[in-house]
Short mmCIF file of C-alpha atoms in Angstrom, two decimals:
data_model
loop_
_atom_site.label_atom_id
_atom_site.label_comp_id
_atom_site.label_asym_id
_atom_site.label_seq_id
_atom_site.Cartn_x
_atom_site.Cartn_y
_atom_site.Cartn_z
CA UNK A 1 -14.72 -59.06 -89.49
CA UNK A 2 -13.28 -58.80 -85.84
CA UNK A 3 -9.98 -56.90 -85.36
CA UNK A 4 -6.95 -59.06 -85.17
CA UNK A 5 -4.29 -58.69 -82.37
CA UNK A 6 -1.82 -56.95 -84.82
CA UNK A 7 -4.07 -54.43 -86.32
CA UNK A 8 -7.25 -53.86 -84.30
CA UNK A 9 -7.64 -51.57 -81.37
CA UNK A 10 -8.46 -54.35 -79.17
CA UNK A 11 -4.94 -55.70 -79.84
CA UNK A 12 -3.35 -52.44 -79.14
CA UNK A 13 -4.95 -52.31 -75.54
CA UNK A 14 -4.38 -55.88 -74.66
CA UNK A 15 -1.27 -57.40 -73.08
CA UNK A 16 -0.16 -60.95 -72.49
CA UNK A 17 -0.43 -62.01 -68.96
CA UNK A 18 2.88 -62.25 -67.09
CA UNK A 19 4.71 -59.66 -69.30
CA UNK A 20 5.38 -56.11 -68.17
CA UNK A 21 3.55 -53.18 -69.76
CA UNK A 22 5.25 -51.57 -72.70
CA UNK A 23 7.51 -48.64 -71.70
CA UNK A 24 6.65 -45.16 -72.84
CA UNK A 25 8.92 -42.88 -75.02
CA UNK A 26 12.33 -42.13 -73.41
CA UNK A 27 12.67 -38.90 -71.42
CA UNK A 28 15.80 -36.95 -71.73
CA UNK A 29 17.04 -35.73 -68.30
CA UNK A 30 18.91 -32.89 -69.60
CA UNK A 31 16.70 -30.09 -70.96
CA UNK A 32 17.06 -29.30 -74.67
CA UNK A 33 18.65 -26.06 -75.76
CA UNK A 34 15.42 -24.66 -76.95
CA UNK A 35 13.57 -25.02 -73.53
CA UNK A 36 12.56 -21.65 -72.07
CA UNK A 37 12.47 -20.53 -68.35
CA UNK A 38 8.92 -19.90 -66.92
CA UNK A 39 7.97 -16.23 -67.17
CA UNK A 40 6.99 -15.89 -63.55
CA UNK A 41 10.36 -17.20 -62.27
CA UNK A 42 12.32 -13.95 -62.67
CA UNK A 43 9.72 -11.84 -61.35
CA UNK A 44 9.33 -14.03 -58.28
CA UNK A 45 13.09 -14.08 -57.66
CA UNK A 46 13.24 -10.24 -57.96
CA UNK A 47 10.11 -9.93 -55.46
CA UNK A 48 11.85 -12.36 -53.00
CA UNK A 49 15.02 -10.39 -53.06
CA UNK A 50 13.11 -7.14 -52.76
CA UNK A 51 11.23 -8.33 -49.65
CA UNK A 52 14.48 -9.59 -47.99
CA UNK A 53 16.08 -6.18 -48.65
CA UNK A 54 13.06 -4.22 -47.37
CA UNK A 55 13.06 -6.46 -44.09
CA UNK A 56 16.70 -5.97 -43.56
CA UNK A 57 16.34 -2.23 -44.07
CA UNK A 58 13.36 -2.06 -41.82
CA UNK A 59 15.10 -4.13 -38.97
CA UNK A 60 18.23 -1.87 -39.20
CA UNK A 61 16.22 1.27 -39.14
CA UNK A 62 14.14 0.05 -36.20
CA UNK A 63 17.27 -0.86 -34.20
CA UNK A 64 18.72 2.53 -34.94
CA UNK A 65 15.55 4.44 -34.04
CA UNK A 66 14.80 2.50 -30.90
CA UNK A 67 15.94 5.13 -28.58
CA UNK A 68 13.80 7.79 -30.39
CA UNK A 69 10.76 5.52 -30.25
CA UNK A 70 11.15 5.16 -26.61
CA UNK A 71 11.42 8.81 -26.16
CA UNK A 72 8.32 9.41 -28.25
CA UNK A 73 6.43 6.78 -26.19
CA UNK A 74 7.39 8.44 -22.94
CA UNK A 75 6.41 11.83 -24.31
CA UNK A 76 3.12 10.52 -25.42
CA UNK A 77 2.23 9.25 -21.81
CA UNK A 78 3.43 12.56 -20.41
CA UNK A 79 1.19 14.38 -22.73
CA UNK A 80 -1.75 12.15 -21.53
CA UNK A 81 -0.78 12.90 -18.01
CA UNK A 82 -1.02 16.65 -18.52
CA UNK A 83 -4.06 16.53 -20.84
CA UNK A 84 -6.61 17.14 -18.15
CA UNK A 85 -4.89 20.21 -16.70
CA UNK A 86 -4.36 21.60 -20.15
CA UNK A 87 -7.98 20.98 -21.15
CA UNK A 88 -9.22 22.51 -17.84
CA UNK A 89 -7.23 25.76 -18.62
CA UNK A 90 -8.37 25.68 -22.34
CA UNK A 91 -11.98 25.59 -21.26
CA UNK A 92 -11.60 28.75 -19.31
CA UNK A 93 -10.23 30.80 -22.24
CA UNK A 94 -6.50 29.94 -21.98
CA UNK A 95 -4.81 28.98 -25.29
CA UNK A 96 -3.57 25.29 -25.34
CA UNK A 97 -0.07 26.40 -26.14
CA UNK A 98 0.11 28.78 -23.19
CA UNK A 99 -1.70 26.33 -20.89
CA UNK A 100 0.83 23.55 -21.73
CA UNK A 101 3.65 25.98 -21.27
CA UNK A 102 2.46 26.98 -17.70
CA UNK A 103 2.00 23.35 -16.74
CA UNK A 104 5.38 22.33 -17.85
CA UNK A 105 6.88 25.33 -16.13
CA UNK A 106 5.19 24.41 -12.90
CA UNK A 107 6.47 20.87 -13.09
CA UNK A 108 10.01 22.04 -14.03
CA UNK A 109 10.06 24.50 -11.05
CA UNK A 110 8.85 21.81 -8.57
CA UNK A 111 11.27 19.25 -9.86
CA UNK A 112 14.32 21.70 -9.90
CA UNK A 113 13.52 22.79 -6.30
CA UNK A 114 13.40 19.26 -5.08
CA UNK A 115 16.48 18.24 -6.72
CA UNK A 116 18.27 21.20 -5.37
CA UNK A 117 17.22 20.70 -1.87
CA UNK A 118 17.88 16.96 -2.04
CA UNK A 119 21.35 17.57 -3.54
CA UNK A 120 22.31 20.21 -0.82
CA UNK A 121 21.10 17.81 1.87
CA UNK A 122 23.19 14.92 0.48
CA UNK A 123 26.25 17.18 0.16
CA UNK A 124 26.04 18.30 3.65
CA UNK A 125 25.41 14.76 4.98
CA UNK A 126 28.32 13.52 3.08
CA UNK A 127 30.68 16.18 4.47
CA UNK A 128 29.43 15.43 7.90
CA UNK A 129 30.14 11.73 7.46
CA UNK A 130 33.55 12.31 6.14
CA UNK A 131 34.39 14.68 8.96
CA UNK A 132 33.15 12.15 11.55
CA UNK A 133 34.61 9.16 9.84
CA UNK A 134 37.69 8.99 12.14
CA UNK A 135 35.41 9.11 15.30
CA UNK A 136 33.43 6.20 13.69
CA UNK A 137 36.44 4.22 12.75
CA UNK A 138 37.93 4.75 16.35
CA UNK A 139 34.71 3.38 17.97
CA UNK A 140 34.76 0.34 15.72
CA UNK A 141 38.52 -0.32 16.36
CA UNK A 142 37.85 -0.08 20.15
CA UNK A 143 34.99 -2.43 19.83
CA UNK A 144 37.11 -4.98 17.94
CA UNK A 145 40.03 -4.74 20.25
CA UNK A 146 37.82 -5.19 23.24
CA UNK A 147 35.87 -8.10 22.08
CA UNK A 148 38.69 -10.00 20.07
CA UNK A 149 41.53 -8.91 22.09
CA UNK A 150 43.44 -7.30 19.23
CA UNK A 151 45.83 -4.45 18.98
CA UNK A 152 44.61 -2.46 15.92
CA UNK A 153 45.31 1.24 15.54
CA UNK A 154 43.82 3.74 13.10
CA UNK A 155 47.04 5.01 11.85
CA UNK A 156 48.10 1.54 10.70
CA UNK A 157 44.74 0.99 8.95
CA UNK A 158 44.79 4.28 7.25
CA UNK A 159 48.46 3.65 5.95
CA UNK A 160 47.52 0.17 4.72
CA UNK A 161 44.56 1.59 2.87
CA UNK A 162 46.41 4.43 1.30
CA UNK A 163 49.12 2.06 0.06
CA UNK A 164 46.81 -0.67 -1.15
CA UNK A 165 46.60 -1.64 -4.88
CA UNK A 166 42.89 -1.61 -4.79
CA UNK A 167 42.70 2.08 -4.07
CA UNK A 168 45.38 2.76 -6.74
CA UNK A 169 43.39 0.95 -9.28
CA UNK A 170 40.10 2.57 -8.28
CA UNK A 171 41.51 5.93 -8.66
CA UNK A 172 42.87 5.06 -12.03
CA UNK A 173 39.61 3.58 -13.29
CA UNK A 174 37.67 6.55 -11.99
CA UNK A 175 40.04 8.97 -13.86
CA UNK A 176 39.51 7.03 -17.04
CA UNK A 177 35.73 6.94 -16.69
CA UNK A 178 35.31 10.65 -16.20
CA UNK A 179 34.74 11.10 -19.94
CA UNK A 180 32.18 8.28 -20.15
CA UNK A 181 30.24 9.71 -17.16
CA UNK A 182 30.36 13.24 -18.91
CA UNK A 183 29.07 11.59 -22.06
CA UNK A 184 26.20 9.81 -20.20
CA UNK A 185 25.15 13.10 -18.47
CA UNK A 186 25.09 15.05 -21.84
CA UNK A 187 23.10 12.11 -23.41
CA UNK A 188 20.63 12.13 -20.34
CA UNK A 189 20.08 15.86 -20.79
CA UNK A 190 19.61 15.53 -24.64
CA UNK A 191 17.09 12.78 -24.02
CA UNK A 192 15.24 14.79 -21.48
CA UNK A 193 15.07 17.72 -23.91
CA UNK A 194 13.71 15.53 -26.64
CA UNK A 195 10.99 13.99 -24.36
CA UNK A 196 10.03 17.53 -23.17
CA UNK A 197 9.59 18.85 -26.74
CA UNK A 198 7.59 15.83 -27.92
CA UNK A 199 5.45 16.07 -24.68
CA UNK A 200 4.84 19.79 -25.33
CA UNK A 201 3.81 19.24 -28.85
CA UNK A 202 1.53 16.30 -28.09
CA UNK A 203 -0.37 18.17 -25.35
CA UNK A 204 -0.53 21.63 -27.11
CA UNK A 205 -1.72 20.09 -30.46
CA UNK A 206 -3.68 17.35 -29.06
CA UNK A 207 -6.91 18.17 -30.96
CA UNK A 208 -5.06 18.65 -34.29
CA UNK A 209 -3.25 15.30 -33.83
CA UNK A 210 -6.63 13.58 -33.12
CA UNK A 211 -8.22 15.19 -36.18
CA UNK A 212 -5.22 14.13 -38.34
CA UNK A 213 -5.49 10.47 -37.15
CA UNK A 214 -9.28 10.32 -37.63
CA UNK A 215 -9.01 11.92 -41.05
CA UNK A 216 -7.64 8.65 -42.58
CA UNK A 217 -10.21 6.44 -40.89
CA UNK A 218 -13.86 5.68 -41.56
CA UNK A 219 -16.43 7.11 -39.15
CA UNK A 220 -16.81 3.84 -37.20
CA UNK A 221 -13.19 3.61 -36.56
CA UNK A 222 -12.96 7.24 -35.75
CA UNK A 223 -15.37 6.67 -32.82
CA UNK A 224 -13.35 3.84 -31.50
CA UNK A 225 -9.98 5.76 -31.76
CA UNK A 226 -11.46 8.76 -29.91
CA UNK A 227 -13.00 6.60 -27.29
CA UNK A 228 -9.52 4.75 -26.73
CA UNK A 229 -7.87 8.26 -26.53
CA UNK A 230 -10.30 9.35 -23.89
CA UNK A 231 -9.84 6.21 -21.92
CA UNK A 232 -6.06 6.52 -22.02
CA UNK A 233 -6.23 10.19 -20.85
CA UNK A 234 -8.58 9.15 -17.97
CA UNK A 235 -6.58 6.23 -16.85
CA UNK A 236 -3.12 8.07 -17.08
CA UNK A 237 -4.36 11.09 -15.38
CA UNK A 238 -6.20 9.10 -12.64
CA UNK A 239 -3.04 6.91 -12.12
CA UNK A 240 -0.81 10.13 -11.52
CA UNK A 241 -3.66 11.70 -9.38
CA UNK A 242 -3.77 8.64 -7.08
CA UNK A 243 -0.07 8.33 -6.91
CA UNK A 244 0.28 12.01 -6.10
CA UNK A 245 -2.24 11.75 -3.39
CA UNK A 246 -0.59 8.71 -1.88
CA UNK A 247 2.81 10.38 -2.10
CA UNK A 248 1.43 13.35 -0.17
CA UNK A 249 0.02 11.00 2.59
CA UNK A 250 3.20 9.14 2.76
CA UNK A 251 5.27 12.11 2.88
CA UNK A 252 3.33 13.60 5.69
CA UNK A 253 3.36 10.32 7.77
CA UNK A 254 7.13 10.01 7.29
CA UNK A 255 7.55 13.69 8.22
CA UNK A 256 5.79 13.25 11.56
CA UNK A 257 8.08 10.30 12.37
CA UNK A 258 11.32 12.06 11.37
CA UNK A 259 10.32 15.15 13.24
CA UNK A 260 9.63 13.02 16.30
CA UNK A 261 13.04 11.30 16.11
CA UNK A 262 14.73 14.80 15.56
CA UNK A 263 16.30 13.66 12.24
CA UNK A 264 17.79 16.45 10.38
CA UNK A 265 16.18 17.56 7.02
CA UNK A 266 12.94 15.82 7.86
CA UNK A 267 10.88 17.86 5.15
CA UNK A 268 13.18 16.93 2.25
CA UNK A 269 13.45 13.36 3.46
CA UNK A 270 9.56 13.09 3.68
CA UNK A 271 9.28 14.49 0.01
CA UNK A 272 11.89 11.95 -1.00
CA UNK A 273 10.14 8.96 0.51
CA UNK A 274 6.68 10.06 -0.73
CA UNK A 275 7.85 10.50 -4.41
CA UNK A 276 10.26 7.56 -4.79
CA UNK A 277 7.98 5.17 -2.98
CA UNK A 278 5.05 5.91 -5.17
CA UNK A 279 6.58 6.61 -8.65
CA UNK A 280 9.15 3.82 -8.70
CA UNK A 281 7.14 0.46 -8.59
CA UNK A 282 8.08 -2.61 -6.65
CA UNK A 283 11.41 -1.58 -5.24
CA UNK A 284 10.61 2.15 -4.60
CA UNK A 285 9.71 1.67 -1.04
CA UNK A 286 13.04 0.16 -0.19
CA UNK A 287 15.04 2.72 -2.09
CA UNK A 288 12.94 5.43 -0.43
CA UNK A 289 13.52 4.14 3.07
CA UNK A 290 17.26 3.56 2.69
CA UNK A 291 18.21 7.32 2.66
CA UNK A 292 16.16 8.21 5.98
CA UNK A 293 17.63 5.16 7.57
CA UNK A 294 21.18 6.27 6.66
CA UNK A 295 20.72 9.77 8.05
CA UNK A 296 18.91 8.49 11.16
CA UNK A 297 21.86 6.26 11.82
CA UNK A 298 24.12 9.14 11.93
CA UNK A 299 21.87 10.54 14.85
CA UNK A 300 21.54 7.28 16.73
CA UNK A 301 21.71 3.59 15.46
CA UNK A 302 18.42 2.67 17.08
CA UNK A 303 16.67 5.60 15.15
CA UNK A 304 17.51 3.61 11.92
CA UNK A 305 15.72 0.52 13.29
CA UNK A 306 12.54 2.59 14.16
CA UNK A 307 12.63 4.09 10.70
CA UNK A 308 12.87 0.67 9.12
CA UNK A 309 9.97 -0.74 11.29
CA UNK A 310 7.74 2.34 10.41
CA UNK A 311 8.50 1.96 6.70
CA UNK A 312 7.55 -1.71 6.84
CA UNK A 313 4.28 -1.16 8.76
CA UNK A 314 3.24 1.84 6.65
CA UNK A 315 3.70 -0.12 3.55
CA UNK A 316 1.44 -2.78 4.65
CA UNK A 317 -1.22 -0.27 5.65
CA UNK A 318 -0.85 1.41 2.26
CA UNK A 319 -1.06 -1.78 0.23
CA UNK A 320 -4.07 -3.25 2.06
CA UNK A 321 -6.06 -0.14 3.25
CA UNK A 322 -5.09 3.05 1.51
CA UNK A 323 -4.33 2.06 -2.03
CA UNK A 324 -7.47 0.00 -2.71
CA UNK A 325 -9.69 2.87 -1.73
CA UNK A 326 -7.85 5.53 -3.86
CA UNK A 327 -7.22 3.44 -6.95
CA UNK A 328 -10.73 1.76 -7.06
CA UNK A 329 -12.08 4.46 -9.21
CA UNK A 330 -9.03 5.56 -11.26
CA UNK A 331 -6.73 2.49 -11.92
CA UNK A 332 -8.55 -0.66 -10.90
CA UNK A 333 -6.05 -3.32 -11.55
CA UNK A 334 -5.40 -6.35 -9.62
CA UNK A 335 -2.23 -6.39 -7.54
CA UNK A 336 -1.00 -9.49 -9.45
CA UNK A 337 -1.75 -7.90 -12.83
CA UNK A 338 0.00 -4.74 -11.80
CA UNK A 339 3.09 -6.59 -10.72
CA UNK A 340 3.08 -8.69 -13.78
CA UNK A 341 2.84 -5.63 -16.04
CA UNK A 342 5.72 -3.91 -14.18
CA UNK A 343 8.00 -7.05 -14.74
CA UNK A 344 6.91 -7.19 -18.38
CA UNK A 345 7.47 -3.51 -18.93
CA UNK A 346 10.94 -3.69 -17.20
CA UNK A 347 11.95 -6.56 -19.35
CA UNK A 348 10.92 -4.87 -22.55
CA UNK A 349 11.78 -1.19 -21.83
CA UNK A 350 13.74 -1.17 -18.60
CA UNK A 351 12.88 1.58 -15.97
CA UNK A 352 10.76 3.44 -18.53
CA UNK A 353 8.59 0.31 -19.06
CA UNK A 354 8.16 -0.06 -15.38
CA UNK A 355 6.77 3.48 -15.05
CA UNK A 356 4.38 3.32 -17.97
CA UNK A 357 3.32 -0.28 -17.55
CA UNK A 358 0.39 0.22 -15.04
CA UNK A 359 -1.42 3.01 -16.94
CA UNK A 360 -0.92 1.17 -20.29
CA UNK A 361 -2.40 -1.96 -18.86
CA UNK A 362 -5.19 -0.09 -17.26
CA UNK A 363 -6.08 1.58 -20.42
CA UNK A 364 -5.97 -1.69 -22.37
CA UNK A 365 -8.08 -3.29 -19.70
CA UNK A 366 -10.75 -0.62 -19.76
CA UNK A 367 -10.81 -0.52 -23.60
CA UNK A 368 -11.33 -4.28 -23.84
CA UNK A 369 -13.87 -4.39 -21.17
CA UNK A 370 -16.46 -2.80 -23.44
CA UNK A 371 -16.12 -5.59 -25.95
CA UNK A 372 -16.12 -8.57 -23.70
CA UNK A 373 -19.63 -9.99 -23.26
CA UNK A 374 -20.35 -10.93 -19.69
CA UNK A 375 -22.99 -13.20 -18.27
CA UNK A 376 -24.80 -13.70 -14.91
CA UNK A 377 -22.91 -16.18 -12.63
CA UNK A 378 -24.86 -19.09 -11.40
CA UNK A 379 -25.58 -19.18 -7.68
CA UNK A 380 -23.16 -22.08 -6.97
CA UNK A 381 -21.34 -22.65 -3.71
CA UNK A 382 -18.07 -23.16 -5.52
CA UNK A 383 -18.37 -19.64 -6.87
CA UNK A 384 -18.22 -18.25 -3.37
CA UNK A 385 -15.41 -20.39 -2.41
CA UNK A 386 -17.24 -23.42 -0.81
CA UNK A 387 -17.04 -27.06 -1.80
CA UNK A 388 -20.06 -29.03 -2.93
CA UNK A 389 -21.82 -31.86 -1.07
CA UNK A 390 -19.14 -34.42 -1.96
CA UNK A 391 -16.30 -32.19 -0.73
CA UNK A 392 -14.06 -32.22 2.31
CA UNK A 393 -16.72 -30.69 4.49
CA UNK A 394 -19.24 -33.46 4.11
CA UNK A 395 -16.49 -35.96 4.51
CA UNK A 396 -15.59 -34.37 7.83
CA UNK A 397 -19.25 -34.39 8.88
CA UNK A 398 -19.39 -38.10 8.12
CA UNK A 399 -16.16 -38.73 10.18
CA UNK A 400 -17.60 -36.82 13.18
CA UNK A 401 -20.81 -38.78 12.94
CA UNK A 402 -19.09 -42.03 13.00
CA UNK A 403 -16.96 -41.01 15.79
CA UNK A 404 -20.02 -39.99 17.86
CA UNK A 405 -21.58 -43.34 17.18
CA UNK A 406 -18.55 -45.36 18.35
CA UNK A 407 -17.73 -43.24 21.39
CA UNK A 408 -18.45 -45.26 24.60
CA UNK A 409 -21.32 -43.91 26.81
CA UNK A 410 -20.89 -43.46 30.58
CA UNK A 411 -22.72 -46.36 32.20
CA UNK A 412 -21.66 -49.23 30.06
CA UNK A 413 -24.43 -51.44 28.44
CA UNK A 414 -27.25 -50.39 30.82
CA UNK A 415 -28.05 -47.19 29.02
CA UNK A 416 -28.18 -49.01 25.74
CA UNK A 417 -30.67 -51.61 27.29
CA UNK A 418 -32.67 -48.78 28.70
CA UNK A 419 -32.59 -47.07 25.31
CA UNK A 420 -33.81 -50.33 23.84
CA UNK A 421 -36.74 -50.44 26.38
CA UNK A 422 -37.51 -46.97 25.65
CA UNK A 423 -37.41 -47.64 22.05
CA UNK A 424 -39.64 -50.64 22.50
CA UNK A 425 -42.12 -48.61 24.50
CA UNK A 426 -42.09 -45.98 21.97
CA UNK A 427 -42.68 -48.57 19.29
CA UNK A 428 -45.59 -49.94 21.24
CA UNK A 429 -46.99 -46.64 21.83
CA UNK A 430 -46.64 -46.04 18.23
CA UNK A 431 -48.35 -49.19 17.49
CA UNK A 432 -51.26 -48.41 19.82
CA UNK A 433 -51.59 -45.10 18.28
CA UNK A 434 -51.75 -46.66 14.91
CA UNK A 435 -54.47 -49.04 16.20
CA UNK A 436 -56.43 -46.29 17.71
CA UNK A 437 -56.03 -44.33 14.51
CA UNK A 438 -57.24 -47.56 12.61
CA UNK A 439 -60.26 -47.91 14.99
CA UNK A 440 -61.18 -44.29 14.60
CA UNK A 441 -60.96 -44.66 10.85
CA UNK A 442 -63.17 -47.84 11.07
CA UNK A 443 -65.65 -46.02 13.18
CA UNK A 444 -65.72 -43.26 10.83
CA UNK A 445 -66.17 -45.56 7.96
CA UNK A 446 -68.97 -47.44 9.81
CA UNK A 447 -70.74 -44.15 10.44
#
């Protein structure tokens, strides 16, 4: 017997057309009291809170240790810079600790001597400028009175300056800022000591540091780390070598000029120009040339102009002739890349980033150059800077050709007719030649 609509399975699955399907059992929106929390939810919440706490702690620690990390980075690059000298002394039987100490003592003696000479020169020049200031002021006042028909006097200007509120406020601010300056000086000395200690340890224990790093890496990674370390040493040392050589050449050139102009303290000023112009990127040349110009101005105003002209001309000679030859084998970086790296380093780490940006980018470029696959370049004119057949050169040739055809000839239409006759004659001769050739062929064929 077939199943009925009330009892059979077919009746359970069929619905009357036009009626909605039967609703399911009601769902209670409020969970029952006996429902349990998923087991993974407490552990996920604890893990999320732990990750947030670790991130906050790491961020706080990084911001607190930023100064120390920058000092360590500077010390590492200084150690890379003195690594060739220390290794050279170690290869000749000198212990690395003693060799590092001798190198650092030599650098310290040279730096202290330079700072001492420069400080004494600046002190004497400041004293001389202060002593001669009334004469300069009188000359300026006389020039103003002569050209502008005024009646200024030096005594009135001095009294107004001494009684001015600006001078009083400046003295008060300077007195309150003495403690801040002292704190900054002490902080700078402590930072210099920290950098020196880390540099000494990095240079003296260089082999031990490399062994420690390689001990936690597989053999393939050890080879890459040692290769990157060697490239960094070569590039940093080469950068300092090339900069030192250019500083020597720049110092000698400016010394000759300052001696010729009879500017006082020519040797110290030449050393100042050489070091500052080479080891302070981008703006070092202008900072280096300002001091010689100021001292030359005290001798004669036109001497300052000559110094400025010489600084600009020598800078162009150095950029386009001297620097490419000296840095082609040590730090081969495009000038645009070097400038961009200096700007990026300054934005990240300030003056420190500007100093270490170029050797860091040179190291990265040399390290990545071994892993970038290169191909032979096709011999296309566009590779050499020339346009193709459809470029501006072909268009210019077509324009010149059309202009030559439209240009009127001397003699009016007669040369054109003559040219037509000549053309006809040429065509006739050509036809005759063709007939002769045909006859010849026929004769040959008959034979």
